[in-house]
Coordinates of C-alpha atoms in Angstrom, one line a residue:
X1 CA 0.0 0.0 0.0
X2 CA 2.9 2.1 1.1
X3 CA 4.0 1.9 -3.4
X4 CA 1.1 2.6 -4.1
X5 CA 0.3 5.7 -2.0
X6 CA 4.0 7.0 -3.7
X7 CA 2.7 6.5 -7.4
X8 CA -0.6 8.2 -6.4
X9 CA 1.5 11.3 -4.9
X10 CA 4.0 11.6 -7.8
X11 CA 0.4 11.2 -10.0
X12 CA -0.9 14.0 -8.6
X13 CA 2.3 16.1 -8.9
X14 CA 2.6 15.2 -12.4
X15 CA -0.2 16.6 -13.3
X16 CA -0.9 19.7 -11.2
X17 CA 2.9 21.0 -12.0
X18 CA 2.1 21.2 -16.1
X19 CA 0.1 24.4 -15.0
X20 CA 1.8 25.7 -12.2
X21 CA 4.4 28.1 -15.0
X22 CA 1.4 28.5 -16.9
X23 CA -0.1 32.3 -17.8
X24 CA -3.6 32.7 -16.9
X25 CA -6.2 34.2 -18.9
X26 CA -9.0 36.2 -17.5
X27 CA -12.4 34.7 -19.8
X28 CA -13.6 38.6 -19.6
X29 CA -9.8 39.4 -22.2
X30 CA -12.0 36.8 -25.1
X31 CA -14.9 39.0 -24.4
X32 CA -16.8 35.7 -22.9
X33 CA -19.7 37.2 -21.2
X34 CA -21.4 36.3 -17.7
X35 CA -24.8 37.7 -18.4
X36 CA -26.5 33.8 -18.6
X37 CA -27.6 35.2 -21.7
X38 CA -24.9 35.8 -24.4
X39 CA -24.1 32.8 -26.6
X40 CA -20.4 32.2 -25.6
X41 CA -19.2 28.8 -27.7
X42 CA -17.4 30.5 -30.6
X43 CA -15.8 32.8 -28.1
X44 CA -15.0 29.9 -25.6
X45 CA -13.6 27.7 -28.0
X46 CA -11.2 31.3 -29.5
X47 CA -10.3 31.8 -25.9
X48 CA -8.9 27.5 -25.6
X49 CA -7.4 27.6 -29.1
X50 CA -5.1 30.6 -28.5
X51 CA -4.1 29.6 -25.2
X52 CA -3.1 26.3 -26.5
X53 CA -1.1 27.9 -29.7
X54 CA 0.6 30.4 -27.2
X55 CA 2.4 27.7 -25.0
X56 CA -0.6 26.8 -22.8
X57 CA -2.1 28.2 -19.7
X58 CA -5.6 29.1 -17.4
X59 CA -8.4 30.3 -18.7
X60 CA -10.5 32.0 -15.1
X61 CA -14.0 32.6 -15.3
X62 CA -14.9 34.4 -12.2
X63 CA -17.9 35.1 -11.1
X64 CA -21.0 34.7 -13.5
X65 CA -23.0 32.5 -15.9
X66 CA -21.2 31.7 -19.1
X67 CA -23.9 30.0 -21.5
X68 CA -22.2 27.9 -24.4
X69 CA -22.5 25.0 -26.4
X70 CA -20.1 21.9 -27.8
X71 CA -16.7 23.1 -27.0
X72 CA -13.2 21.3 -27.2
X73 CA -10.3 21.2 -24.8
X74 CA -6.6 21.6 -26.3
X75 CA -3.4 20.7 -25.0
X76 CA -1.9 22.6 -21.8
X77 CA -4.8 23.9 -21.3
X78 CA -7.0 24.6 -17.7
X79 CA -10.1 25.6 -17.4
X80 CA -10.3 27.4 -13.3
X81 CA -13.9 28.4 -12.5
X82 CA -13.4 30.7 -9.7
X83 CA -16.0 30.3 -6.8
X84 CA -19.3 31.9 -8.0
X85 CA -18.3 31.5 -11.8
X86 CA -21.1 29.1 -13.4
X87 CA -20.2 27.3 -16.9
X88 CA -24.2 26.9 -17.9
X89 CA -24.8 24.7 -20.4
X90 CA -27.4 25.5 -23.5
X91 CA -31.0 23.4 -23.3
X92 CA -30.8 23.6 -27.5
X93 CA -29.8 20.3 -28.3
X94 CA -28.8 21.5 -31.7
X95 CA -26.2 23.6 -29.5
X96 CA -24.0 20.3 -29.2
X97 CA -22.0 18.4 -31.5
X98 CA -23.0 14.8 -32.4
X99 CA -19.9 13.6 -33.7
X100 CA -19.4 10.5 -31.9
X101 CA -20.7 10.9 -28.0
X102 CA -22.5 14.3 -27.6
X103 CA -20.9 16.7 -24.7
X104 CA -21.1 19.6 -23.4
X105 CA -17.0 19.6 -23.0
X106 CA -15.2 17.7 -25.4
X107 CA -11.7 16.6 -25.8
X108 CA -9.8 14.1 -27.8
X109 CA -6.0 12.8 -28.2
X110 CA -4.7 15.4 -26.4
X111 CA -2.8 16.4 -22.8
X112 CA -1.6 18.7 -19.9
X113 CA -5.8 19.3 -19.8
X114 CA -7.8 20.2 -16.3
X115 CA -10.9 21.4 -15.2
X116 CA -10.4 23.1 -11.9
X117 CA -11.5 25.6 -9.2
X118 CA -14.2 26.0 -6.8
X119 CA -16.9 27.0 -9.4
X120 CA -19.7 24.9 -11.2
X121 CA -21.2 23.5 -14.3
X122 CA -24.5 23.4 -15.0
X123 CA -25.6 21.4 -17.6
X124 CA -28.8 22.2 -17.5
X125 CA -30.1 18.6 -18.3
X126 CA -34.0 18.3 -17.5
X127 CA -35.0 20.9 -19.8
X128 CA -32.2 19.9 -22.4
X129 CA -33.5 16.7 -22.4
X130 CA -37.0 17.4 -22.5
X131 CA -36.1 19.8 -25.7
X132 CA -35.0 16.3 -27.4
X133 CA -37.9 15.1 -26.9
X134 CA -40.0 17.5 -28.2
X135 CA -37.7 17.9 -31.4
X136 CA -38.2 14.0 -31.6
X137 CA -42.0 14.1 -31.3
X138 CA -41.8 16.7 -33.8
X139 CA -39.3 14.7 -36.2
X140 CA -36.2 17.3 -36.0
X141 CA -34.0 14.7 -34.4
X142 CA -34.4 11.1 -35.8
X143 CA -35.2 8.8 -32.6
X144 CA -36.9 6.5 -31.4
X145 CA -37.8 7.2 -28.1
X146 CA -37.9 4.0 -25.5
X147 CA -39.6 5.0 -22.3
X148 CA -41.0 7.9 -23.7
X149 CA -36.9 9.7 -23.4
X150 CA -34.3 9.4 -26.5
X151 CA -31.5 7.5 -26.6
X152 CA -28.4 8.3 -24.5
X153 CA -26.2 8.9 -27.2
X154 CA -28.5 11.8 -28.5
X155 CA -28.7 13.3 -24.8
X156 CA -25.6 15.6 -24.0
X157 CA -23.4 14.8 -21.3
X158 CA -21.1 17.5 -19.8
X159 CA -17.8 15.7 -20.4
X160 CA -16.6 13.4 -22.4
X161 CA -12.5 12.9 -22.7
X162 CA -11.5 10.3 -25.0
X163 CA -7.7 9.4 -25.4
X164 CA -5.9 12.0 -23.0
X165 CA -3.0 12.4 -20.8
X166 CA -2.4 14.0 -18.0
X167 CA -6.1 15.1 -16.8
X168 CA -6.8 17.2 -13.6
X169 CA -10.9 17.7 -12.8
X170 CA -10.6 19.0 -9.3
X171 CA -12.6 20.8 -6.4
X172 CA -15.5 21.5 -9.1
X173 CA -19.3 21.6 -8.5
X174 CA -20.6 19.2 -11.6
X175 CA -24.3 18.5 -12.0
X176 CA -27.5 18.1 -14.0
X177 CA -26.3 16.3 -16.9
X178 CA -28.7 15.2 -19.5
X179 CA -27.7 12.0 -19.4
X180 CA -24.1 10.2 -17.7
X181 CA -21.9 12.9 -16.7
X182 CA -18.8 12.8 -16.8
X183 CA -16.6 10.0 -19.3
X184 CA -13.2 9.7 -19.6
X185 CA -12.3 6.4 -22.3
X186 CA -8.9 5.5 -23.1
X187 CA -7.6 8.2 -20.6
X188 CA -4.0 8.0 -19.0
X189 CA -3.1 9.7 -15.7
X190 CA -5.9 11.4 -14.6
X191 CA -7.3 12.8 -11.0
X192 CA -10.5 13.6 -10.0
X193 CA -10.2 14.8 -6.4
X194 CA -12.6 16.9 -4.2
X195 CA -15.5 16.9 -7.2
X196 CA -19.5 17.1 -5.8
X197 CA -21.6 15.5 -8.4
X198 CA -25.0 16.6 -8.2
X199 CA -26.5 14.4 -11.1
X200 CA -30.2 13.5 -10.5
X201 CA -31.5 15.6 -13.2
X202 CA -32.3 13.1 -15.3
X203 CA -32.4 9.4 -16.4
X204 CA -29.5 7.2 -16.8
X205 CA -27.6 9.9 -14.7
X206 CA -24.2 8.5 -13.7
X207 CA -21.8 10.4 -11.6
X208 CA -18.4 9.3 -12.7
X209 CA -17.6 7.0 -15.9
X210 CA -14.3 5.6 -16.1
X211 CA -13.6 3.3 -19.9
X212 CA -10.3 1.5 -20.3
X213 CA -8.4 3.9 -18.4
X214 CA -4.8 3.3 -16.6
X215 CA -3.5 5.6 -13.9
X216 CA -6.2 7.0 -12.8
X217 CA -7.2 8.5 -9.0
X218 CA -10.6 9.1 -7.9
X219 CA -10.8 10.7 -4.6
X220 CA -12.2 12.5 -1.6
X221 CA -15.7 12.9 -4.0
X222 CA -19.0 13.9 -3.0
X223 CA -21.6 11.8 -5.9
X224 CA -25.4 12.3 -5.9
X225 CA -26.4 10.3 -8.6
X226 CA -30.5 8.6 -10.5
X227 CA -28.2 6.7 -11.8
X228 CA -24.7 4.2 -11.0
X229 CA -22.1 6.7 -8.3
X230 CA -18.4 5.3 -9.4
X231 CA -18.9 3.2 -12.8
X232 CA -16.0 1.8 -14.4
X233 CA -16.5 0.3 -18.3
X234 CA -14.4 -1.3 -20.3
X235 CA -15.9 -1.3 -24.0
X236 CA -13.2 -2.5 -26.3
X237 CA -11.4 -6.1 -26.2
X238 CA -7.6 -5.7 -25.6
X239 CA -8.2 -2.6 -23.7
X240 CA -9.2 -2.6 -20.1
X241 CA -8.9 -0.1 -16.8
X242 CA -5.7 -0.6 -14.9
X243 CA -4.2 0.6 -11.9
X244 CA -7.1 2.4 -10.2
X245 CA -7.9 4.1 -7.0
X246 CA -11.0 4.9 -5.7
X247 CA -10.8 6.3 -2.5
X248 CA -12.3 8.1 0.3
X249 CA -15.2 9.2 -1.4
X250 CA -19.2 9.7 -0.5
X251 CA -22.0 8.1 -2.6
X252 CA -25.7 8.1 -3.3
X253 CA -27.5 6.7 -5.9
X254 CA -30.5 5.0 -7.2
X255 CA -29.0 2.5 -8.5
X256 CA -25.3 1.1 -7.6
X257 CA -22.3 2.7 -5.5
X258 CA -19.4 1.7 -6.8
X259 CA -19.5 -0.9 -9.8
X260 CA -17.0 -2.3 -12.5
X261 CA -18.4 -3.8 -15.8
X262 CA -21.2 -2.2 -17.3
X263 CA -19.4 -3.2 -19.6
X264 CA -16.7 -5.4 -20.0
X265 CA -15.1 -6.5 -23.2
X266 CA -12.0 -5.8 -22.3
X267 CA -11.4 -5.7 -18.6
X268 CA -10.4 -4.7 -15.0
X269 CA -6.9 -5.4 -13.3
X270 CA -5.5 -3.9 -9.8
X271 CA -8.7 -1.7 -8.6
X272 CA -8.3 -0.7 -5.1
X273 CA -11.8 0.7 -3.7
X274 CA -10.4 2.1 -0.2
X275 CA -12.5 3.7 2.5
X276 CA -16.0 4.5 0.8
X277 CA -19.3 5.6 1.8
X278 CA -22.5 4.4 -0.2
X279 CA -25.7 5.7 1.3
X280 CA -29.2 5.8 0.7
X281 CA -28.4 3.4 -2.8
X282 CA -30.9 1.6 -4.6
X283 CA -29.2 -1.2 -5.5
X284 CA -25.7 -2.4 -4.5
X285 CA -23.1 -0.5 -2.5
X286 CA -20.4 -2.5 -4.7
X287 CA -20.7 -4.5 -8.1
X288 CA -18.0 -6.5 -9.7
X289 CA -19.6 -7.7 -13.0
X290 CA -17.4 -9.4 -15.4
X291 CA -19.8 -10.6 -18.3
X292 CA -18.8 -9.6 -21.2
X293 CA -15.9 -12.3 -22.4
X294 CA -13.1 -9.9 -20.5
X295 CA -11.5 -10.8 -17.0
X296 CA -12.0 -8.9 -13.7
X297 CA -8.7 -9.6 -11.4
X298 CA -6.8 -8.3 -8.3
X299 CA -9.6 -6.1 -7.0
X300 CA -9.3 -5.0 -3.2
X301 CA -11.9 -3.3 -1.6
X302 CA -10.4 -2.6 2.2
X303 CA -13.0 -0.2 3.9
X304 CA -16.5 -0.1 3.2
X305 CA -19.7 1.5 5.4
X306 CA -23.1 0.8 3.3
X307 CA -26.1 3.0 5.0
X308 CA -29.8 2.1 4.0
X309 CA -28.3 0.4 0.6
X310 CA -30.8 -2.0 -0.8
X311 CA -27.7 -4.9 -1.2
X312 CA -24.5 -4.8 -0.2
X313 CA -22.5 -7.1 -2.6
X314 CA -22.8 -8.1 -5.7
X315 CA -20.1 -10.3 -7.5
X316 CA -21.3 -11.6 -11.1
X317 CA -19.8 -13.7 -13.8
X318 CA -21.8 -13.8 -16.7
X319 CA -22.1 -14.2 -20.2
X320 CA -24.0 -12.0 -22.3
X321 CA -22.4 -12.6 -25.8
X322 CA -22.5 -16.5 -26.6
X323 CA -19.4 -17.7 -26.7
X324 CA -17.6 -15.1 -25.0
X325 CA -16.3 -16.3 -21.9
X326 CA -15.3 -14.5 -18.9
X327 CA -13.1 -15.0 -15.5
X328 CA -12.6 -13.5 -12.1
X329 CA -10.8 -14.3 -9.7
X330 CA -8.1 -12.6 -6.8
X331 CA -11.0 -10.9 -5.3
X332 CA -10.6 -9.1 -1.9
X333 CA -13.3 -7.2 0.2
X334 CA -12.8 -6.6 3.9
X335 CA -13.8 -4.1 6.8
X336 CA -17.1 -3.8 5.5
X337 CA -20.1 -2.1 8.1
X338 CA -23.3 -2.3 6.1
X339 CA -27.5 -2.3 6.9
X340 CA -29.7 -3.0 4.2
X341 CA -33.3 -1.6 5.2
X342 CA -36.8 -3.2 4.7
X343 CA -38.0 -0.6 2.2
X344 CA -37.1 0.8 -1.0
X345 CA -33.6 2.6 0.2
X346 CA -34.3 5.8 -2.6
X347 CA -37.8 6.0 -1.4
X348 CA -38.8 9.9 -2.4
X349 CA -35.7 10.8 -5.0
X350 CA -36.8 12.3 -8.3
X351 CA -35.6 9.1 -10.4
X352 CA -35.7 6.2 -8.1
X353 CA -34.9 2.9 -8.9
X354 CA -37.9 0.7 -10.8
X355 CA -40.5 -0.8 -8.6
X356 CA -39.8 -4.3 -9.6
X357 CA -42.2 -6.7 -10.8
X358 CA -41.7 -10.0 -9.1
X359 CA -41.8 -10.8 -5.4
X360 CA -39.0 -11.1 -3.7
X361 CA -37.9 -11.2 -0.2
X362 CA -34.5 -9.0 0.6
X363 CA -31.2 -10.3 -1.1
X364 CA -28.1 -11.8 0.6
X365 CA -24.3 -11.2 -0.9
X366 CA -24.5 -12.6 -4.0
X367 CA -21.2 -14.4 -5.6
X368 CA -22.4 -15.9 -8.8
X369 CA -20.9 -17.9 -11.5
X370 CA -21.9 -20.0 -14.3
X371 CA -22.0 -23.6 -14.3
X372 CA -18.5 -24.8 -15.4
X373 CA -17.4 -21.1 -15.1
X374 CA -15.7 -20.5 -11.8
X375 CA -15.6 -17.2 -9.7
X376 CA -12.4 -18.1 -8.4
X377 CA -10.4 -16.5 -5.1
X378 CA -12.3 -14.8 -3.1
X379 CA -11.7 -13.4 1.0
X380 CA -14.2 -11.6 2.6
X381 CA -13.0 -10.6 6.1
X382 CA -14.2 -8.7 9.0
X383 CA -17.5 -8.1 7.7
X384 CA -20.7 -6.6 10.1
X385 CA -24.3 -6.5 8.4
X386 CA -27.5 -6.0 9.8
X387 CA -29.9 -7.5 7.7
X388 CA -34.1 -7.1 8.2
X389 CA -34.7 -10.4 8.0
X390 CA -38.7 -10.9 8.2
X391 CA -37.8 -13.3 4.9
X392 CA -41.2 -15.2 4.6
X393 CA -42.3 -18.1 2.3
X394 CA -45.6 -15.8 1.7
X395 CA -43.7 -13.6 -0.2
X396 CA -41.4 -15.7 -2.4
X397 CA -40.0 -19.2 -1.9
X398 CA -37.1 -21.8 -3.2
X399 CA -36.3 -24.7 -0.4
X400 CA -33.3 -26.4 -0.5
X401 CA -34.0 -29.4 -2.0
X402 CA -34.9 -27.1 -4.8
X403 CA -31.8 -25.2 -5.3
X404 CA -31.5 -26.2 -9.0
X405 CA -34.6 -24.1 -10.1
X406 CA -33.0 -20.5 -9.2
X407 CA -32.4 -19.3 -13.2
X408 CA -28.9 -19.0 -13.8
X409 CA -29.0 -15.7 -16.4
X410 CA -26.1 -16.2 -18.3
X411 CA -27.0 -13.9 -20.9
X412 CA -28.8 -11.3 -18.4
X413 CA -28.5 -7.9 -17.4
X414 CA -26.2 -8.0 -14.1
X415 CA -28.3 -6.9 -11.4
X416 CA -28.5 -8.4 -7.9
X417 CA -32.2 -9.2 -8.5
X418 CA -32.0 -11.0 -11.8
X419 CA -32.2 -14.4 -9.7
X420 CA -35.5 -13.1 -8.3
X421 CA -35.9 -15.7 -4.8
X422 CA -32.5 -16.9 -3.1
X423 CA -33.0 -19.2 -0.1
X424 CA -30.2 -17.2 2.3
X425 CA -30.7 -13.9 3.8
X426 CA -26.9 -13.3 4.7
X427 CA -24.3 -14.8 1.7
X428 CA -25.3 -16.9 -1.3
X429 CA -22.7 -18.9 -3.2
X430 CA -22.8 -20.6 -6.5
X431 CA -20.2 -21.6 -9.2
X432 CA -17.6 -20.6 -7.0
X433 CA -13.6 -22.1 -6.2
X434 CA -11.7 -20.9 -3.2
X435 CA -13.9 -19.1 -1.1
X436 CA -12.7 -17.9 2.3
X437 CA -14.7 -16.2 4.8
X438 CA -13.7 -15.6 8.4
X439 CA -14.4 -12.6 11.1
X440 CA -18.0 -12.2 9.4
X441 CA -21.1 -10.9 11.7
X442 CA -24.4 -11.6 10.3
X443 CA -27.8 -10.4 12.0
X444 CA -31.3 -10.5 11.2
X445 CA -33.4 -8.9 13.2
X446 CA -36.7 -10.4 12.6
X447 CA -37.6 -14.6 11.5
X448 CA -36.6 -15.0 8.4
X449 CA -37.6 -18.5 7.0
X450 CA -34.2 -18.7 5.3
X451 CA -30.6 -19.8 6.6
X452 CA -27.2 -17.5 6.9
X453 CA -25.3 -18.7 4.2
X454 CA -26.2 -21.2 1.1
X455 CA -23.3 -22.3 -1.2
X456 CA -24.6 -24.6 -4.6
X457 CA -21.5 -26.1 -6.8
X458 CA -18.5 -24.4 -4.5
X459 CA -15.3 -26.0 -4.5
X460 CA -13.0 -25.2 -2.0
X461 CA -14.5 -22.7 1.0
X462 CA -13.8 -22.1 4.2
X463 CA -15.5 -20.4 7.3
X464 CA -13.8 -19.0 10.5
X465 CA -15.2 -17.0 13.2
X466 CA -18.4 -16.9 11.8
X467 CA -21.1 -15.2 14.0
X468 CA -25.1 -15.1 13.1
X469 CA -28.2 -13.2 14.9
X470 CA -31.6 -14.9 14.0
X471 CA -34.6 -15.7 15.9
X472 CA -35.2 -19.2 16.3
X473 CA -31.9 -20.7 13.6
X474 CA -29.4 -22.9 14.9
X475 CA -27.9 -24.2 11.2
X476 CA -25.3 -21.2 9.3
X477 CA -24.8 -23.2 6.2
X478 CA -26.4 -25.8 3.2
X479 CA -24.2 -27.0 0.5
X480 CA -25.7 -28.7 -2.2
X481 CA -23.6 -30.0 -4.9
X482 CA -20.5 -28.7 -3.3
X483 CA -17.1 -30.1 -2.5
X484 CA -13.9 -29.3 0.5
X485 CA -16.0 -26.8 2.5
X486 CA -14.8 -26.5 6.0
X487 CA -16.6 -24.6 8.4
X488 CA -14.0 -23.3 11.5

């Protein structure tokens, strides 16, 4: 940890130092203006272009409302919103660029690039998005509109980096995105430190998007988010995101805190999720989803408190596209303090999660495989969760003679949920090799007609200091199927 912390400093050196001899430009010299009126993009994008040709430097806003459209970052190039300066993106939808992904800030193969300051930007993304539909209703933008919204690649986001090096987004205020807000693909040394997202503006509203990146350093973050917190992609085989920090940072979302592989063609290697707060979260507080035909290895998740968050774990090996198989394996989560509630844990947020359809009682931490398909190498360690329990065979039943009959979903959408009914209300198991548990608390706090922990077609597990709270259970464990699992 010690080499890592000294990569992450000389990281963040790295990059702040390319503007530290830099000139800055006040925005008022380009005459941008701060009226929330004035047009500014051709003026914006002057004001980047000529700092870039003239060896690089700041351009401040200070305090205002700059409107503009589609513009594009250069290299050596800052942009510092001073504290009260407001970048405010245009609700025109013709005001953005569609070449490729449509943004609000764009840039593309280039580097020494930052977004800093204590100021915000607005993207303005309810009433942009409800302007696309309207010109879709009206035929002006060819969509078809699913769930009565168009698509996400027509809806702007406010940044989109693709190919970079050296990026600095720091101490911002980012929020109401039409759509995710921030991506950064193919990106190389990049930090996004002291950021508060406030992206609930709209649907499919993610706080953070990180896409076959290496180097990269997400820290001390404040995310409000409809849609996933802290979502790293990888969309391409042969690329994948390596050596990643995500760290001390606060999350809420409607659907999941922190999750890897939306996505994931290509893959995820040496993640380290360290010290994180998920709160108030629809779905899970942490998702590791490989299901896509890449690989998902040497993740560490050390420090973990989930608060009213709906499910706690979710580990998933899937496989979407036929043929395409997946692996994962060297997983590590410990120090995790978590409470799942009894209700819906986004209850009364503009964009909550779905109401689902089938009945269910509450999910356990989920490590899923395929049959033949292993999840492989997994610790969890010094774990305390406080479940509801009240699990009741009124509600939604599988007994455990009947194990066999929960679907397995290969080619599924990874959610916690897709298995509808699992017969554990602390830690379900299946399709696993070398599973180690030990130092784990489990309670329940009402009857719950199910046991602690289930494990179907796990080879190789073991379970030490193992402690469980439910009325009227004596039995922690079934294995069905199963093979070497010792119980300590």
């Amino acid at each position: 940890m010690k080499i890592q912390k000294k990569v992450i400093l000389m990281l963040l050196i790295m990059i702040q130092c390319t503007a530290v001899f830099a000139k800055d430009y006040k925005a008022s010299f380009f005459h941008i203006k701060s009226d929330g009126s004035t047009m500014n993009t051709r003026s914006i994008q002057f004001a980047i272009d000529y700092i870039s040709k003239n060896g690089g430097g700041r351009l401040v806003f200070y305090v205002g409302r700059y409107l503009t459209g589609s513009i594009y970052m250069k290299s050596n190039v800052t942009i510092q919103l001073e504290e009260g300066a407001v970048l405010l993106g245009s609700t025109n939808p013709f005001d953005y660029d569609r070449i490729g992904n449509t943004a609000l800030i764009h840039a593309r193969d280039v580097e020494n690039i930052g977004i800093t300051g204590k100021g915000m930007i607005d993207g303005q993304g309810r009433p942009l998005a409800n302007n696309s539909i309207a010109y879709a209703n009206d035929g002006l933008i060819v969509d078809i509109l699913k769930y009565d919204r168009t698509r996400e690649s027509i809806r702007p986001m406010v940044i989109y980096f693709y190919n970079c090096v050296n990026v600095n987004i720091k101490d911002l205020i980012l929020q109401n995105s039409a759509c995710w807000l921030q991506t950064y693909e193919r990106c190389k040394n990049m930090v996004i430190d002291n950021i508060t997202v406030n992206n609930v503006a709209y649907w499919n509203s993610d706080g953070i998007d990180i896409v076959d990146c290496d180097n990269v350093v997400i820290t001390n973050n404040k995310i409000d988010a409809a849609d996933d917190g802290i979502c790293l992609k990888s969309h391409t085989e042969g690329f994948f995101c390596h050596n990643i920090l995500i760290e001390n940072n606060i999350v809420r979302t409607s659907a999941n805190g922190i999750k890897l592989g939306t996505a994931g063609k290509g893959g995820f290697r040496n993640i380290k999720i360290l010290n994180n707060t998920v709160y108030n979260t629809y779905r899970s507080a942490i998702a590791l989803q490989s299901v896509d035909g890449g690989f998902l290895e040497d993740i560490v998740v050390d420090g973990l408190k989930s608060t009213n968050t709906g499910h706690v774990i979710f580990l998933r090996l899937g496989e979407r596209i036929p043929g395409k198989k997946s692996t994962m394996k060297r997983i590590s989560i410990k120090n995790v303090v978590a409470d799942v509630p009894i209700g819906k844990a986004d209850a009364g947020y503009d964009y909550e999660g779905p109401i689902e359809d089938m009945p269910r009682n509450i999910s356990p931490i989920i490590i899923a495989g395929l049959p033949g398909q292993y999840i492989e190498d997994v610790t969890f360690s010094n774990f305390d969760i406080s479940y509801p329990g009240a699990g009741s065979k009124y509600m939604a039943y599988v007994a455990l003679d009947k194990l066999d009959s929960i679907p397995e979903e290969a080619a599924g959408y990874p959610e916690f949920s897709m298995f509808k009914e699992i017969p554990a209300w602390g830690i379900y198991v299946r399709h696993a090799k070398n599973i180690n548990f030990s130092n784990l608390s489990l309670k329940a706090e009402k009857k719950d007609y199910r046991l602690p922990i289930v494990m179907d077609d796990v080879h190789g597990a073991e379970l030490k200091k193992i402690t469980f709270q439910q009325i009227d259970q004596k039995k922690l464990l079934h294995t069905y199927k199963s093979t070497n699992v010792k119980v300590n």
